[in-house]
PDB file of C-alpha atoms in Angstrom:
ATOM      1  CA  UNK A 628     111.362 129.249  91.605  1.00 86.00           C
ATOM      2  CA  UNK A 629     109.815 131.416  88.952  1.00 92.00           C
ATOM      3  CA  UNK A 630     107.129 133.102  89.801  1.00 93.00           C
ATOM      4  CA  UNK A 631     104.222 131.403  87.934  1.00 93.00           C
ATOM      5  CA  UNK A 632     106.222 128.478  87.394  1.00 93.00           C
ATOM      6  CA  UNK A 633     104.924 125.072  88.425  1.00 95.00           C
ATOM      7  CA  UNK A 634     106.187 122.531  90.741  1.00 94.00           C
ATOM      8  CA  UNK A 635     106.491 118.917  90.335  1.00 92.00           C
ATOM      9  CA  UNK A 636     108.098 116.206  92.500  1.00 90.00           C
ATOM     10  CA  UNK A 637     107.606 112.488  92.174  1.00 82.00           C
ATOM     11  CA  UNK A 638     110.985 111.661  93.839  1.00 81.00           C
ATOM     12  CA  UNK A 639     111.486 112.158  97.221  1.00 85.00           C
ATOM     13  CA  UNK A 640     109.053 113.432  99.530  1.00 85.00           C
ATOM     14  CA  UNK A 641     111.381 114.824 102.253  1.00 88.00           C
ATOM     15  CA  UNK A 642     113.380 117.597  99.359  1.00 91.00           C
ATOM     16  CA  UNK A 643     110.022 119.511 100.061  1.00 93.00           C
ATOM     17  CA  UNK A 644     109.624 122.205 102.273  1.00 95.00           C
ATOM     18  CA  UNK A 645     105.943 122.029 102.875  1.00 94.00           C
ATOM     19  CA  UNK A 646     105.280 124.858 104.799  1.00 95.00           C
ATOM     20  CA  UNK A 647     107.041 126.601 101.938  1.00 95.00           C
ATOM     21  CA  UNK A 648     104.902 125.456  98.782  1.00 96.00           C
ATOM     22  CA  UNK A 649     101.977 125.211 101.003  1.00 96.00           C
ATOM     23  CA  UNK A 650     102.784 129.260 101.679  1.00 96.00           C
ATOM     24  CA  UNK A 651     103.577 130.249  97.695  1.00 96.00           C
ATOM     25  CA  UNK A 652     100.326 128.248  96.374  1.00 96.00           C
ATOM     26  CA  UNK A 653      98.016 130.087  98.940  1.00 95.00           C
ATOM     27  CA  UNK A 654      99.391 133.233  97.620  1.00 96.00           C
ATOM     28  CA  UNK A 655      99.043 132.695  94.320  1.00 95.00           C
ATOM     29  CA  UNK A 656     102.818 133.053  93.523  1.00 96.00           C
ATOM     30  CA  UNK A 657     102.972 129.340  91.424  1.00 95.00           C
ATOM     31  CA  UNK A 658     100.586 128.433  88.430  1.00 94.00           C
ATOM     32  CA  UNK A 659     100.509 125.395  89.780  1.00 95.00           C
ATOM     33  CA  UNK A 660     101.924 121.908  91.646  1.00 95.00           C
ATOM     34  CA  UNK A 661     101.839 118.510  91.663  1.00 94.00           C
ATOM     35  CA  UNK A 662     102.936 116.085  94.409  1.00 93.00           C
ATOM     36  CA  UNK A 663     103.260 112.158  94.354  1.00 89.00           C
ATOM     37  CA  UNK A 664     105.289 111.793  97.599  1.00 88.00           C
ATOM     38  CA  UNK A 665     105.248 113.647 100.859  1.00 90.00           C
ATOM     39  CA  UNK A 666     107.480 113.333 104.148  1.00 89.00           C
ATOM     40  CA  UNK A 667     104.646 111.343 106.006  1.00 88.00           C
ATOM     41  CA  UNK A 668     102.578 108.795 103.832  1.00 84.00           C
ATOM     42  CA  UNK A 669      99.958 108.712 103.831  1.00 84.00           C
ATOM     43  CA  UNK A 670      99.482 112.494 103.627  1.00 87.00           C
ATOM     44  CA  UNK A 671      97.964 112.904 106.581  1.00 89.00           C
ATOM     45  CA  UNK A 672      94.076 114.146 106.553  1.00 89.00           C
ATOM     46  CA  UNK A 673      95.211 117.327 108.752  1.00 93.00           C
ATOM     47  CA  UNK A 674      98.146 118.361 106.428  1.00 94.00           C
ATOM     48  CA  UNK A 675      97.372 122.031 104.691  1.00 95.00           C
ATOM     49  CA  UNK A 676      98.304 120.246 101.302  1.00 95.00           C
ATOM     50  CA  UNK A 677      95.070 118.880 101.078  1.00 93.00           C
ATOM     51  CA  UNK A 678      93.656 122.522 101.163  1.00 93.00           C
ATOM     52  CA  UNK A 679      96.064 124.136  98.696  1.00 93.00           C
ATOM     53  CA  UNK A 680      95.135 125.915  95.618  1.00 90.00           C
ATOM     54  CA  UNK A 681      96.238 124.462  92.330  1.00 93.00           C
ATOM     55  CA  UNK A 682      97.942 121.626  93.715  1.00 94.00           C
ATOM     56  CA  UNK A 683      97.111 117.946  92.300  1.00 92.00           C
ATOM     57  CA  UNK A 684      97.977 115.281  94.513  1.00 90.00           C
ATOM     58  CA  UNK A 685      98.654 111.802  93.199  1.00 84.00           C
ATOM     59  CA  UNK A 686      98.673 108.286  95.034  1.00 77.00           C
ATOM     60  CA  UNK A 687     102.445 107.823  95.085  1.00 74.00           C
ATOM     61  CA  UNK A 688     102.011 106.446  91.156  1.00 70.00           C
ATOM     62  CA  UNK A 689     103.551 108.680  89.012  1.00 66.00           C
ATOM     63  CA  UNK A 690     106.717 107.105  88.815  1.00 62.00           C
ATOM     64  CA  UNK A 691     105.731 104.835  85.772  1.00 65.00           C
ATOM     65  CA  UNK A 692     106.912 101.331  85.595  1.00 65.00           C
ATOM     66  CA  UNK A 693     110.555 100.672  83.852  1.00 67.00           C
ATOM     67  CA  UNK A 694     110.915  97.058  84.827  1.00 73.00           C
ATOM     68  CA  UNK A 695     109.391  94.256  82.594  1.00 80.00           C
ATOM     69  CA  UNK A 696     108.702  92.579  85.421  1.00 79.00           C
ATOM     70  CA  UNK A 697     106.407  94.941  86.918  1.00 77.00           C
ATOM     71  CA  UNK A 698     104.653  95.127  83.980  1.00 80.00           C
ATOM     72  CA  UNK A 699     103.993  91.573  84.269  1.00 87.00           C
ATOM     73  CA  UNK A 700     103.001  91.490  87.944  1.00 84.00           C
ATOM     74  CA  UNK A 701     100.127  94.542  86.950  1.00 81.00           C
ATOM     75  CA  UNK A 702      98.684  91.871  84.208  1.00 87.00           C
ATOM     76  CA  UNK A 703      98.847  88.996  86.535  1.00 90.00           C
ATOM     77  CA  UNK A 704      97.037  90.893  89.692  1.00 87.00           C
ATOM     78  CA  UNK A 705      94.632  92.128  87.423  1.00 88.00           C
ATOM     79  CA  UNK A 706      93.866  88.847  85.663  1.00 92.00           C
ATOM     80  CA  UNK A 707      93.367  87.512  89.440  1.00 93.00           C
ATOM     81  CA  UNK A 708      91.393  90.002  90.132  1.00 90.00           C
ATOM     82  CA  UNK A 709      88.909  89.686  87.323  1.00 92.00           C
ATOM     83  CA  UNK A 710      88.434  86.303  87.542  1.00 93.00           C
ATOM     84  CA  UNK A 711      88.243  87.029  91.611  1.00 91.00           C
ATOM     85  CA  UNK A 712      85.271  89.648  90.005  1.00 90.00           C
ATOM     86  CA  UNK A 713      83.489  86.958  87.844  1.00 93.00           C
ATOM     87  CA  UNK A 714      83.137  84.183  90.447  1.00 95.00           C
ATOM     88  CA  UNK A 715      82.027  86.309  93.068  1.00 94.00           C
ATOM     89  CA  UNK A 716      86.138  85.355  95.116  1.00 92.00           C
ATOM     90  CA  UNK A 717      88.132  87.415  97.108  1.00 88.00           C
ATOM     91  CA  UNK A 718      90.433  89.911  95.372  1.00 87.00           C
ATOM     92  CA  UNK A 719      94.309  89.840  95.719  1.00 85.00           C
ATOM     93  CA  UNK A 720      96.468  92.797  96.078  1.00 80.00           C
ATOM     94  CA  UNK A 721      93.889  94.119  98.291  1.00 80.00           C
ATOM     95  CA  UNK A 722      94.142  97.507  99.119  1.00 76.00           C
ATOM     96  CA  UNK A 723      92.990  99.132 102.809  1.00 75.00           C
ATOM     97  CA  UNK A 724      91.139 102.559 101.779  1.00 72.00           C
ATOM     98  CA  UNK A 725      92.027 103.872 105.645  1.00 75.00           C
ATOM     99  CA  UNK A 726      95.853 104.013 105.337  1.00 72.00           C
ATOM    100  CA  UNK A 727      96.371 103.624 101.552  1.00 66.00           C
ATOM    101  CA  UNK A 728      98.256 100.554 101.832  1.00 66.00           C
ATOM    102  CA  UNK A 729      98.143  96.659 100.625  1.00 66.00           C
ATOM    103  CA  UNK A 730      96.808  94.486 103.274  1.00 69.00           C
ATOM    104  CA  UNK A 731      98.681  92.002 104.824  1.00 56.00           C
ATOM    105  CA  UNK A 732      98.639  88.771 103.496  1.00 54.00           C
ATOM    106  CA  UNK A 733      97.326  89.487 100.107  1.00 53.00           C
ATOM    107  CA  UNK A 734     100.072  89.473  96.848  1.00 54.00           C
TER     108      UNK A 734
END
């Protein structure tokens, strides 16, 4: 790339060379990145990404949503959610904040 280009890949996490943009960001030689998918997700706590100058690094939820059905299923969760809120319930769609990832059982 251009030097003082910057980077940005929401598609695949594995057409990254890590050790490669972790290598041109320490040294200054990109403006800037931005990364919604890695090789390993969760991005591990040890990877040098999380280090990396100028680098933003988004919960794999860039992509947008193109489907009217997905649409949909946001506004339903989060009507569940806030009713779940105002009667003092259980959420759905439940989240675990250690790996990232929806826990089992919930929608």
């Amino acid at each position: 790339m251009k030097e003082g280009a910057v980077f940005l890949n929401v598609g695949r996490g594995n057409i990254v060379d890590t050790e490669a943009l972790v290598k041109v960001l320490k040294e200054g030689k990109l403006w800037g990145a931005s990364l919604d998918v890695f090789e390993q997700e969760p991005l591990p706590e040890d990877s040098e990404l999380w280090s990396c100058p100028n680098l933003l690094i988004t919960p794999h939820v860039s992509g947008g949503f193109h489907l009217p059905y997905t649409v949909d299923r946001i506004v339903e969760i989060s009507l569940k959610n806030l009713a779940a809120y105002i009667h003092h319930e259980e959420y759905v769609s439940v989240v675990d904040r250690a790996t990232g990832y929806k826990v089992s059982g919930s929608l």
